[in-house]
Structures are given as C-alpha cells and as structure tokens.
mmCIF file of C-alpha atoms in Angstrom:
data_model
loop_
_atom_site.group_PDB
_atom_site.id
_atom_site.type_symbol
_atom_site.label_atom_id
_atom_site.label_comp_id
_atom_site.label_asym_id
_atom_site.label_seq_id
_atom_site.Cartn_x
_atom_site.Cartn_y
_atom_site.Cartn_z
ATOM 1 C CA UNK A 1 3.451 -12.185 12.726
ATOM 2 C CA UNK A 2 6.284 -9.532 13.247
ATOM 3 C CA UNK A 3 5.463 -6.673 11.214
ATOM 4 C CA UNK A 4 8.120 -4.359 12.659
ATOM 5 C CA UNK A 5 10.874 -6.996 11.556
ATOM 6 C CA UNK A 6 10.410 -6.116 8.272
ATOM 7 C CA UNK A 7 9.432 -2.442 8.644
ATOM 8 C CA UNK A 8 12.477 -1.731 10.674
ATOM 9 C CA UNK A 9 14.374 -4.026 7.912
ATOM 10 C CA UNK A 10 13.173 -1.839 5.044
ATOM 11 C CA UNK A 11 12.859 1.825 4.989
ATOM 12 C CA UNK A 12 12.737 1.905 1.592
ATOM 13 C CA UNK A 13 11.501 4.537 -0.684
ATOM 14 C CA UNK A 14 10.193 1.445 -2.904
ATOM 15 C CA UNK A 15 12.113 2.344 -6.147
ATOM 16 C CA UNK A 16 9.303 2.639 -7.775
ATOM 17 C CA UNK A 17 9.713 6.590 -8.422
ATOM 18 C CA UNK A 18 6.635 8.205 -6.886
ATOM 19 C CA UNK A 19 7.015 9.309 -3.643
ATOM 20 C CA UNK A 20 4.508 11.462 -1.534
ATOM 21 C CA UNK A 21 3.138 14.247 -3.419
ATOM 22 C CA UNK A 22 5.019 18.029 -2.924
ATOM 23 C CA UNK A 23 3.013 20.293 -0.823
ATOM 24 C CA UNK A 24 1.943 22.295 -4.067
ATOM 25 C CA UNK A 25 0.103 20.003 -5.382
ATOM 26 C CA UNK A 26 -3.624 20.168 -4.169
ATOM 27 C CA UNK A 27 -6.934 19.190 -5.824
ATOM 28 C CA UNK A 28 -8.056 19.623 -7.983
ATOM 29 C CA UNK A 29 -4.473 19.880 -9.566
ATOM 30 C CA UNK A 30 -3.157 17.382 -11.214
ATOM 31 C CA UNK A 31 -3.867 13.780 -9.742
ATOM 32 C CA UNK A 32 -1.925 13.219 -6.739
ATOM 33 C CA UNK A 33 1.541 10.623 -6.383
ATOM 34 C CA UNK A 34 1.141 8.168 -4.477
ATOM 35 C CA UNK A 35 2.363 7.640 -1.235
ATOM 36 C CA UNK A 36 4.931 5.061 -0.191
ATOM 37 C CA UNK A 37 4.044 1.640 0.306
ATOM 38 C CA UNK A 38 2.161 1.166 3.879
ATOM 39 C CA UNK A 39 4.788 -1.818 5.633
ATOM 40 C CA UNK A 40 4.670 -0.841 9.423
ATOM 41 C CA UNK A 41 0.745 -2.370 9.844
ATOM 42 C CA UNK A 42 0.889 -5.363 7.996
ATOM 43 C CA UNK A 43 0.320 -8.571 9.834
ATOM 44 C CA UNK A 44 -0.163 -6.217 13.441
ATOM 45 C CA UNK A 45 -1.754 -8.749 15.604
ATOM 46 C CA UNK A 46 -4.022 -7.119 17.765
ATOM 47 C CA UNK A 47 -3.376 -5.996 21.580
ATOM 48 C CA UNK A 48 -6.046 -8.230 23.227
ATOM 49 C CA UNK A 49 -6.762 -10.974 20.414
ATOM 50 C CA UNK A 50 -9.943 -12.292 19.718
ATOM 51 C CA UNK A 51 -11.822 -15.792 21.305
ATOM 52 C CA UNK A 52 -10.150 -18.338 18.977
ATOM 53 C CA UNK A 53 -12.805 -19.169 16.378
ATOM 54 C CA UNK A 54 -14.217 -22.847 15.954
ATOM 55 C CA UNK A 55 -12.089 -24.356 13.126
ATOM 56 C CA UNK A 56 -14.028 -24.885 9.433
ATOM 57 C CA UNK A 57 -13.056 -28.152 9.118
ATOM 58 C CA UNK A 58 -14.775 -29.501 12.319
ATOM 59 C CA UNK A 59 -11.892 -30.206 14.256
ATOM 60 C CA UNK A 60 -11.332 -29.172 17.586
ATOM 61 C CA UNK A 61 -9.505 -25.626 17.710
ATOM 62 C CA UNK A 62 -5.324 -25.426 18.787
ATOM 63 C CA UNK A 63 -6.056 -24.840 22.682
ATOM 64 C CA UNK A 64 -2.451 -24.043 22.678
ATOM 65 C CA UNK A 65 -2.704 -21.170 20.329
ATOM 66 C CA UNK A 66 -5.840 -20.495 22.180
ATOM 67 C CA UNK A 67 -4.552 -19.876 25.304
ATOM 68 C CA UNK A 68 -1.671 -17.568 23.727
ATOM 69 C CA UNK A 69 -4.887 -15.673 21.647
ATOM 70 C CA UNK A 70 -6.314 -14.823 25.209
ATOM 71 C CA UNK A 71 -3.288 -14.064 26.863
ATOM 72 C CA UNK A 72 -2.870 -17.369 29.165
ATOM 73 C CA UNK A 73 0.610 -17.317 27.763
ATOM 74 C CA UNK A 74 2.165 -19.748 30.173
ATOM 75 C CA UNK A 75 -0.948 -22.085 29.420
ATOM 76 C CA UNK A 76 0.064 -22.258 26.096
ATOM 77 C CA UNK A 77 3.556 -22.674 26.758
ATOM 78 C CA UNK A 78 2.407 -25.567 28.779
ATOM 79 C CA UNK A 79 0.154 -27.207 26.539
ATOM 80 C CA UNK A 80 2.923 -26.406 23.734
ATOM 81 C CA UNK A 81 5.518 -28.470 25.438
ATOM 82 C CA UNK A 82 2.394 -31.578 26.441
ATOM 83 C CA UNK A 83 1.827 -31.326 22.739
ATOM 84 C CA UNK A 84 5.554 -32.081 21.796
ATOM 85 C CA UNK A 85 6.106 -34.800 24.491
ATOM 86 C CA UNK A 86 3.271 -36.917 22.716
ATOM 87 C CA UNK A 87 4.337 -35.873 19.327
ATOM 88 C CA UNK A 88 8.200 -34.594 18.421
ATOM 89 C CA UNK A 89 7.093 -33.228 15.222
ATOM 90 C CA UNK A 90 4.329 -30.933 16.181
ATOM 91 C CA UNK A 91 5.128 -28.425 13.895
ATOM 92 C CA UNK A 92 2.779 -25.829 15.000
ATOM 93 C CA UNK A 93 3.452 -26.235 18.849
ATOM 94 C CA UNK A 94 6.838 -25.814 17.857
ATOM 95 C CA UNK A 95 5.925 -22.542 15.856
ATOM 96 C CA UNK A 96 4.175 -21.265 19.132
ATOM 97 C CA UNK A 97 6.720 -21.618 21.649
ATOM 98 C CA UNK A 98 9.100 -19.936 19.470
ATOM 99 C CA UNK A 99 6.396 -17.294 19.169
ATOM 100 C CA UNK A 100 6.313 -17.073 22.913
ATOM 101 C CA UNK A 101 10.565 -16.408 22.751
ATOM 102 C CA UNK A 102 10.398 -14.143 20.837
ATOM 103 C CA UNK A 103 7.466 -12.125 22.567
ATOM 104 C CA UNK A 104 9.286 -12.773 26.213
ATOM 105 C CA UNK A 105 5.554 -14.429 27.116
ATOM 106 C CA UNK A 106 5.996 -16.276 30.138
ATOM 107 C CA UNK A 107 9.424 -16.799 29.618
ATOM 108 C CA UNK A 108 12.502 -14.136 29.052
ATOM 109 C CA UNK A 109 12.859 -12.988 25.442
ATOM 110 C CA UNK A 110 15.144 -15.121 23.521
ATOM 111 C CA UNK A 111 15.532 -14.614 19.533
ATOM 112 C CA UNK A 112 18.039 -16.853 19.562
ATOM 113 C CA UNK A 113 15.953 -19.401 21.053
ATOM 114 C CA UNK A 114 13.278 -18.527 18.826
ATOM 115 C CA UNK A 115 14.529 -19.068 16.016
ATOM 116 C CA UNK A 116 15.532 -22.624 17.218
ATOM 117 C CA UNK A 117 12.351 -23.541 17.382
ATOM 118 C CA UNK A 118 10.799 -21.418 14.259
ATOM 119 C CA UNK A 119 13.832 -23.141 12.119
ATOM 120 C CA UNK A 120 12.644 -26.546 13.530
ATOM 121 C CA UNK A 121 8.965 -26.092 12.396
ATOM 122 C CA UNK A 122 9.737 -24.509 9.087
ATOM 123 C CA UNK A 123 11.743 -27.894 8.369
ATOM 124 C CA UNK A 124 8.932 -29.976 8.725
ATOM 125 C CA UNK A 125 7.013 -27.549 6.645
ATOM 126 C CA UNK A 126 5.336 -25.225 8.902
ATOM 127 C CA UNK A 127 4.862 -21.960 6.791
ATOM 128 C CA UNK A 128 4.024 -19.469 9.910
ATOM 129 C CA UNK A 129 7.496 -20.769 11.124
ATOM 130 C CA UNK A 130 9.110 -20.273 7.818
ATOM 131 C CA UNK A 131 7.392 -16.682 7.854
ATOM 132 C CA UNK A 132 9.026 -15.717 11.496
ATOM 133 C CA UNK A 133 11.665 -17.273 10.875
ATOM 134 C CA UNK A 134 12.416 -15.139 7.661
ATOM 135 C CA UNK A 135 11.031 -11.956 9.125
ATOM 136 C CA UNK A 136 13.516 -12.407 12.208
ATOM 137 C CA UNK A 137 16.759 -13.111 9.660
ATOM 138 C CA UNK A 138 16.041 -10.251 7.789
ATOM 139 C CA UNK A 139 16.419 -7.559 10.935
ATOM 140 C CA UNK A 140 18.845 -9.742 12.719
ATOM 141 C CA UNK A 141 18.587 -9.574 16.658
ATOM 142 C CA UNK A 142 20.474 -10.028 19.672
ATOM 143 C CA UNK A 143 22.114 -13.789 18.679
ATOM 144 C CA UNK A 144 20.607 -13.964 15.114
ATOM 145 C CA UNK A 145 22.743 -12.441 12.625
ATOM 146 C CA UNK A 146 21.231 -10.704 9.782
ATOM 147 C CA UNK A 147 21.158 -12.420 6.330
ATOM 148 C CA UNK A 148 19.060 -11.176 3.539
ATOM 149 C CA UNK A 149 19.654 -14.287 1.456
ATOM 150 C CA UNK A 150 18.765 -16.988 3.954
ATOM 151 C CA UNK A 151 15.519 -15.000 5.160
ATOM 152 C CA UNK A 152 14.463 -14.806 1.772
ATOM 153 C CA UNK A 153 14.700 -18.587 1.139
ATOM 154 C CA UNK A 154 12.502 -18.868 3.909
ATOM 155 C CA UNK A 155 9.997 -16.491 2.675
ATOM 156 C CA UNK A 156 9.979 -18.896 -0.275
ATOM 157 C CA UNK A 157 8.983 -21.944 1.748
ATOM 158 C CA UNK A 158 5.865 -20.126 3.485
ATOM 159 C CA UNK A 159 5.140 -18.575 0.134
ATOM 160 C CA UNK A 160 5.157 -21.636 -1.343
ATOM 161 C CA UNK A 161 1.983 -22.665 0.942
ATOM 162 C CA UNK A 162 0.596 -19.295 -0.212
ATOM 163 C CA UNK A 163 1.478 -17.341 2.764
ATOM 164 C CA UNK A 164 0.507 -14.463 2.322
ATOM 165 C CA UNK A 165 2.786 -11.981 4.492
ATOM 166 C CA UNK A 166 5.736 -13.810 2.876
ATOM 167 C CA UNK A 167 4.116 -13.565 -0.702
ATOM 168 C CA UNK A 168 3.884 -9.678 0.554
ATOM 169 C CA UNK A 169 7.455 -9.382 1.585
ATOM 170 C CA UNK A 170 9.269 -10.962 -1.408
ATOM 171 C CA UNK A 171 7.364 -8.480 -3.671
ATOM 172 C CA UNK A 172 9.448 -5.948 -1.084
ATOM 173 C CA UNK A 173 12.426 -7.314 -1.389
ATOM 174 C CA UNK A 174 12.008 -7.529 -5.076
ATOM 175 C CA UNK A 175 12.095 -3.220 -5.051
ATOM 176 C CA UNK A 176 14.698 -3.470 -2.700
ATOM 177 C CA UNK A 177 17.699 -0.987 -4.745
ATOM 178 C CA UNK A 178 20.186 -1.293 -1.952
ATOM 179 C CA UNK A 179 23.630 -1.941 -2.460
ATOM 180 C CA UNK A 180 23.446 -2.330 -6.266
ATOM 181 C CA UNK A 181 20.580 -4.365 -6.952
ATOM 182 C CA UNK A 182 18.645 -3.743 -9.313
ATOM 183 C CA UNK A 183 14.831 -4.002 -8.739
ATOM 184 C CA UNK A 184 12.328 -6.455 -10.271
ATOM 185 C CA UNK A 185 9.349 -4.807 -10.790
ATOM 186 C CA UNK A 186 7.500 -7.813 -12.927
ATOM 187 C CA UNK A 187 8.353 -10.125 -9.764
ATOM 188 C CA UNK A 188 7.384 -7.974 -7.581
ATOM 189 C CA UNK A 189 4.188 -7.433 -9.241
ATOM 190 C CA UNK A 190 3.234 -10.552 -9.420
ATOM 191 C CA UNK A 191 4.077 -11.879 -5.339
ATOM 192 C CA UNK A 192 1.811 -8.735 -4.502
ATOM 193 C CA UNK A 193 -1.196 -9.937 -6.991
ATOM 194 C CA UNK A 194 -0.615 -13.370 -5.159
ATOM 195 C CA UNK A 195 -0.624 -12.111 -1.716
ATOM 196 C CA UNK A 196 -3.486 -9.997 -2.576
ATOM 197 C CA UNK A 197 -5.529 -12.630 -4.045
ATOM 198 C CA UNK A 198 -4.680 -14.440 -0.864
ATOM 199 C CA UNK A 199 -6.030 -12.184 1.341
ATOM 200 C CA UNK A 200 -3.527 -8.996 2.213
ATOM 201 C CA UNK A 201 -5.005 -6.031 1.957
ATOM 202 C CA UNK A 202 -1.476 -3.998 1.823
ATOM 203 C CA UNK A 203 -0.572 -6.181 -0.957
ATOM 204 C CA UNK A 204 -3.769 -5.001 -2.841
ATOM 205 C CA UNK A 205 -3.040 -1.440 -2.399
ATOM 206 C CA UNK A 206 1.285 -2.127 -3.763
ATOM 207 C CA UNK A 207 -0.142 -4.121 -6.731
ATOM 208 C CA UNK A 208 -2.565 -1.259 -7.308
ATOM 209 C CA UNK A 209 -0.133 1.180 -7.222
ATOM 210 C CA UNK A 210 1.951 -0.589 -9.333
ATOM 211 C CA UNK A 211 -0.716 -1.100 -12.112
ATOM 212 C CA UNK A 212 -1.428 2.941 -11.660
ATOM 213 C CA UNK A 213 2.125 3.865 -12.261
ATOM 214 C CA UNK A 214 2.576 1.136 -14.820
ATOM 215 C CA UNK A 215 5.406 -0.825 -12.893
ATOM 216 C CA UNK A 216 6.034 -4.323 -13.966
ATOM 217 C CA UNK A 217 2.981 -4.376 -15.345
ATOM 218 C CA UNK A 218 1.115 -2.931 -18.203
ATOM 219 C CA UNK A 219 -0.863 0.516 -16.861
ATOM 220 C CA UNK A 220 -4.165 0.254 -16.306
ATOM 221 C CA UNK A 221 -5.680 2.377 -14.124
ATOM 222 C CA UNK A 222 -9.583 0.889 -14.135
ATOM 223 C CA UNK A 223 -7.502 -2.308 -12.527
ATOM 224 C CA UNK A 224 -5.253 0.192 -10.665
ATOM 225 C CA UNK A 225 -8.684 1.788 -8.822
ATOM 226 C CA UNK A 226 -10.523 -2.002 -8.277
ATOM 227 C CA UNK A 227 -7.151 -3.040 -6.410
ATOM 228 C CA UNK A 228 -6.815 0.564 -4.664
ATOM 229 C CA UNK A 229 -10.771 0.363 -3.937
ATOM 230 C CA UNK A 230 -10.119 -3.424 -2.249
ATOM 231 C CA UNK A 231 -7.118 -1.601 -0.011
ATOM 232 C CA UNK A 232 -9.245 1.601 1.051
ATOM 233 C CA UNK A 233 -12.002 -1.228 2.012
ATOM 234 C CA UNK A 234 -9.472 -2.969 3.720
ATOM 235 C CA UNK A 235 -8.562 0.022 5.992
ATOM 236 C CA UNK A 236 -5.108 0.431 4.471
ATOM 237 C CA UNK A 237 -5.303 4.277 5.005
ATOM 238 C CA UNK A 238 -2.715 4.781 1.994
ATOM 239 C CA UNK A 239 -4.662 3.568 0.192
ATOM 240 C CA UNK A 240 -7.789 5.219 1.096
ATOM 241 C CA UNK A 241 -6.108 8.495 -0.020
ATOM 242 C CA UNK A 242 -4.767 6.962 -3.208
ATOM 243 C CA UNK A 243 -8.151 5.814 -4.405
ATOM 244 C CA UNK A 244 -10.131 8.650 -2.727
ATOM 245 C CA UNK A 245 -7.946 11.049 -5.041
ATOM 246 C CA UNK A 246 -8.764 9.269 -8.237
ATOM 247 C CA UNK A 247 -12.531 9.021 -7.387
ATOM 248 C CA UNK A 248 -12.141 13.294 -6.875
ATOM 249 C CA UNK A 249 -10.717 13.223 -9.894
ATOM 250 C CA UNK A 250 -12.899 10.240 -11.840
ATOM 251 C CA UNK A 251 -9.741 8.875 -12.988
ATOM 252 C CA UNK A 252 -10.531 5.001 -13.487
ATOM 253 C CA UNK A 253 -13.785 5.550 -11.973
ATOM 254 C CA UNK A 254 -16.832 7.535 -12.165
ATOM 255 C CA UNK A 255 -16.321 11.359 -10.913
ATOM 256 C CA UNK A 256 -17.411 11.331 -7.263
ATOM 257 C CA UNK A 257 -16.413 14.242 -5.382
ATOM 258 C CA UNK A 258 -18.508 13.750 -2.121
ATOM 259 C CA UNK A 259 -17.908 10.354 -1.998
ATOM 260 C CA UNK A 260 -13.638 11.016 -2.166
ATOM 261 C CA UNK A 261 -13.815 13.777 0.180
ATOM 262 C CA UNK A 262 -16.072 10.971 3.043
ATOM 263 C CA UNK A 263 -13.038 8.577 2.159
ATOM 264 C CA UNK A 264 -10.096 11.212 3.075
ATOM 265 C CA UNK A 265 -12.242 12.462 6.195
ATOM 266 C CA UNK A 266 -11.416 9.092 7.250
ATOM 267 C CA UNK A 267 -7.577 8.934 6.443
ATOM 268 C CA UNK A 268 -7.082 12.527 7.558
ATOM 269 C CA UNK A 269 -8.688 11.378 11.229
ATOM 270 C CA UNK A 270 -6.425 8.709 10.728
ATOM 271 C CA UNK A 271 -3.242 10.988 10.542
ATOM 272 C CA UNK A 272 -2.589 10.479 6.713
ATOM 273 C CA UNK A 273 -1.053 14.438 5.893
ATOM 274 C CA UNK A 274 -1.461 13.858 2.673
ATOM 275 C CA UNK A 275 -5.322 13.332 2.908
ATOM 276 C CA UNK A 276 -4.929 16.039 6.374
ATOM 277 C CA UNK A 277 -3.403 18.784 3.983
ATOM 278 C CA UNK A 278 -6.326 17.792 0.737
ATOM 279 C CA UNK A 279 -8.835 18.083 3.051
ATOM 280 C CA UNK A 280 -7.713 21.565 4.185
ATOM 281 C CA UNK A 281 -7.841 23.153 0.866
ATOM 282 C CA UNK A 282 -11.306 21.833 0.272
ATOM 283 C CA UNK A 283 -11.907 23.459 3.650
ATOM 284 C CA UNK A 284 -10.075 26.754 2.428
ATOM 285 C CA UNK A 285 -11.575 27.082 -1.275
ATOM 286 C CA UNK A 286 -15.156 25.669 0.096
ATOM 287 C CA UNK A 287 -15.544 23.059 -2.845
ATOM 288 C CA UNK A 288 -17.550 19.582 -1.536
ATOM 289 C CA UNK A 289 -16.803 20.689 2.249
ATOM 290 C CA UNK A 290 -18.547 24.265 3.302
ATOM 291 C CA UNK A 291 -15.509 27.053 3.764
ATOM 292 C CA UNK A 292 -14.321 27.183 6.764
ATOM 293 C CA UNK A 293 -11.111 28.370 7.483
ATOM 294 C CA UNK A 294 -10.667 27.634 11.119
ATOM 295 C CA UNK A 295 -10.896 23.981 10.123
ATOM 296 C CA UNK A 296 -8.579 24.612 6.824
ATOM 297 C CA UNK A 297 -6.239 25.959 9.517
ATOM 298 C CA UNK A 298 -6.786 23.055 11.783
ATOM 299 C CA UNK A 299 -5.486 19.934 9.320
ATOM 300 C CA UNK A 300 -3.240 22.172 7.666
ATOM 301 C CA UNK A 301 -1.476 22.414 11.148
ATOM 302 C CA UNK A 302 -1.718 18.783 11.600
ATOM 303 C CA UNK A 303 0.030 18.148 8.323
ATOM 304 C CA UNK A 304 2.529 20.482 9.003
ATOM 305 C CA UNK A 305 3.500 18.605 12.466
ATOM 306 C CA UNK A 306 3.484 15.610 9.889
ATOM 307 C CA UNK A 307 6.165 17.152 7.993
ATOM 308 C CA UNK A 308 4.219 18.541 4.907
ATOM 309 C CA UNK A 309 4.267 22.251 4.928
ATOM 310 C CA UNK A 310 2.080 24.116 2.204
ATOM 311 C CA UNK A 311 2.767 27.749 1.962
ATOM 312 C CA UNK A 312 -0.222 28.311 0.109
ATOM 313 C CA UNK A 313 -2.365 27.137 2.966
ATOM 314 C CA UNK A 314 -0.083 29.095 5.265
ATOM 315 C CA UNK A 315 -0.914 32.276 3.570
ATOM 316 C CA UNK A 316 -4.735 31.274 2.924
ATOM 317 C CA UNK A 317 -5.007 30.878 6.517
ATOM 318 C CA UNK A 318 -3.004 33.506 7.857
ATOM 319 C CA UNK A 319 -5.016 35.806 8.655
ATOM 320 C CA UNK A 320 -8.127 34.412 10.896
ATOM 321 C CA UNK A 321 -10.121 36.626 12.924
ATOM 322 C CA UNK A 322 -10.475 36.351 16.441
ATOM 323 C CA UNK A 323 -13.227 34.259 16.650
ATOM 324 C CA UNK A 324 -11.595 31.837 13.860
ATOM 325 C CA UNK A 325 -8.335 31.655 16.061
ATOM 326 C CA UNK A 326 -10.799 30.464 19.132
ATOM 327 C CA UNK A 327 -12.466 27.837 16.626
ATOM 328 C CA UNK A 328 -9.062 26.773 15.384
ATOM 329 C CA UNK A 329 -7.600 26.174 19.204
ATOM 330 C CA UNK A 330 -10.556 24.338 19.699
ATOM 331 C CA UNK A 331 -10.272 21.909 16.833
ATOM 332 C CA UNK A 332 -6.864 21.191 17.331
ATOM 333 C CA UNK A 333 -7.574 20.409 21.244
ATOM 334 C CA UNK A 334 -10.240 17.830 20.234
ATOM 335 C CA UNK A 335 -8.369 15.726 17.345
ATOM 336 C CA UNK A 336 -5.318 15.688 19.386
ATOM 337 C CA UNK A 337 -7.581 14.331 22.487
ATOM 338 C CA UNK A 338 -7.188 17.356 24.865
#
C-alpha cells in the first residue's frame, strides 16, 4: 500500500471539530479532545517484510509477490512478466509490477508507468490495483495528474471487495471540507465501521472517535471505548491516548487509573505529546506515578519540542535543584538515544 499518498493528499483537520486538546487541559480535568485522526501509518508495509506465509486455502503461495516480500525485487519482476506471458490477464502480476514502478525496484521509478499497469489490473477486478491506483490519483505524481473524483471511483471498486484501506479512505474523503464541500459524517461513519470490521485498526480508532463525539452516529461512549480499546490494542498510538484518558477518567469504562497511566507510558515513549505532556503532570502532582519532577521536566520538554507548551508545567518545573537538573539531562539523553 502507499500510505503517504493519502497522508500527503490530506492534511486535514477532519472536520469533525475536536482537535488536540489545549495545553491547559490536564488530568484529571475535564476528559481530554481527541486527537486528529492517525493517516500517516496506515497500510506502512514494513522495511524488511516478512517470509510470505503458506496460503489458507492450500494453494501454493504468489512466488512473485514472494520474491518482492523478501526483497528479490528483480525476481519478482521476472516471474511477474513469466506469469503474464502464460496468462495476459494475470491480474495480480499485473498489480505487482506496477508496485515495483512505483517503488523504482529493479527498475527506475515510473508513476506513470505504474499506473498503467495498476489501471490494467483494477479493470479486471483486482482490488489492491484499484487501491494504488486510487491512492496514486489522489496525490497526483510526476505524469499522473491529480483527480479527486476518478481516485475515488476507484476506491469504490476495491471497497467493493471489502478492501479495507479503501473502505478507510472514503470515510476520509467523506470529512474532507475543502473547497466547499460539505462533509458526510453518517457515510463516513459507516466506511470506517466497515473497514474496521474488516480488519483496520486506524479505522477502529476514527469510528470510535466518531461514536465518542457523536458524529454521524448516535453518541455512545461504552461503543466509543470498545472501538478505542480495539485501536490502542492495535498499536494505533492515538488511540492509545484516547482510550487511556477515558479509562483515567472511567468514562465508558470502569475507573482504572494505573492501568491508563501503563497505556500512555507507552504512547508517550512513542512520541504522542499529548500522552508526553499527561504523563508529566502525573509526574509533577505525584498521583498513580511517584513525584518526580526531574521526569515531569523530562516529557514536559519533549512535548514542548512537539509543539505543546504548558505553562503550568513550565512553572511547576522551574525551579529544580541541582541534582534534579543532572537527573533531568540524563533522562532526556536516554529517550532521545544519546
């Protein structure tokens, strides 16, 4: 998948009128807003992919997309193009080698070319295709012209398989407010309960959100923490501060302060500020985590670099004494890997 296509697409603020908390607000103040909807790691394929895995259905596994899973990317090319030669509507060989374009594997980057072959496959009804294919129209690149209308209609065809990252992105382009539109918060409600269902985590945490903040669909916030829960479980880390905060707070869920502040340990190591800047007032006040205000000091600082100053922390922490200052340096030094 290309994440980035859409990410890079989209910088939107999600219209759906709760953007990342103020610096003021701390817990246990009023429950938190939530941050904005986690886009840049959906889909990421991993660096060094896994050994492809035996199929379910008993059939020998794609040694074409295995070769491109381990890196033998001219292999697959290879073994792409046998593929074709015996059969011109090998949909998912065609899928790959545009894949391979489009990554400059073993041949020079070519979106144009790319979407050739993704625009072939999609025709004969490959939905990965369709997916690409829709996430490359949408940014435009060099020899693809953006166009909003025709990448959606491909989203359609791969959500129409239940493909889930297209499922995901319609829901996004149902919030998107550019340009006049006016968002569809019921549609995009229910494309994110379908993607989720199907499988994406980030799509759990939107339609959680959504069901929190009572956009295009009914509140409910018990349904708003089970689909906020499934996202923090996931490793969405927005959503491991959105549900952490809640369970703090026992809002949807039973009251479980230890448990919330183990959750936005994680997100804070993470680089979430928002969970970075709770965590240092729990630090500061001593509540759950034992005071300690060289480490309050310490993730305050590294929400600040984030961009979410707290004067309140500031002045909490202001004053450390000498040996504080050396314990501060010190922390700082070992999350940033010094």
């Amino acid at each position: 998948m290309n994440p980035s296509a859409l990410a890079s697409a989209f910088a939107l603020s999600i219209a759906l009128g709760i953007a990342g908390p103020t610096s003021s607000q701390t817990i246990p103040a009023p429950n938190i807003g939530s941050p904005l909807l986690n886009l840049s790691g959906f889909g990421a394929r991993e660096a060094v992919p896994p050994p492809l895995s035996p199929r379910a259905d008993g059939l020998p596994p794609d040694v074409a997309f295995g070769a491109y899973q381990r890196g033998n990317f001219l292999a697959a090319l290879k073994e792409a193009e046998f593929r074709l030669d015996a059969n011109h509507k090998d949909a998912a060989a065609m899928t790959l080698i545009g894949q391979i374009y489009h990554d400059g594997a073993a041949v020079g980057r070519d979106e144009l070319e790319a979407s050739r072959w993704w625009r072939l496959a999609s025709n004969l009804g490959d939905p990965q295709a369709a997916y690409e294919l829709g996430a490359l129209l949408l940014a435009g690149a060099k020899g693809v012209s953006k166009d909003r209308a025709a990448a959606k209609e491909q989203f359609e065809r791969a959500a129409a398989k239940n493909h889930l990252g297209a499922l995901y992105n319609l829901g996004v382009l149902a919030l998107d407010d550019s340009n006049g539109r006016k968002p569809d918060f019921a549609k995009a409600a229910q494309y994110f309960l379908r993607s989720a269902n199907a499988g994406d985590d980030d799509a759990a945490y939107s339609y959680g959100v959504m069901l929190r903040e009572g956009k295009g669909v009914p509140q409910d916030i018990k349904e708003a923490a089970h689909w906020l829960r499934r996202a923090a479980d996931g490793g969405i880390v927005a959503g491991q501060v959105e549900y952490a905060i809640m369970l703090f707070n026992g809002e949807g869920v039973p009251k479980d302060e230890t448990g919330a502040v183990k959750i936005l340990l994680i997100a804070a190591a993470h680089g979430n500020p928002i969970a970075q800047n709770r965590i240092a007032h729990l630090y500061a006040i001593g509540r759950v985590l034992e005071r300690d205000l060289a480490r309050a000091a310490a993730w305050n600082s590294f929400a600040k670099a984030a961009g979410l100053d707290d004067p309140e922390l500031d002045l909490a922490t202001a004053n450390l004494t000498l040996e504080e200052r050396r314990s501060f340096t010190k922390l700082v030094h070992q999350q940033a890997g010094f």
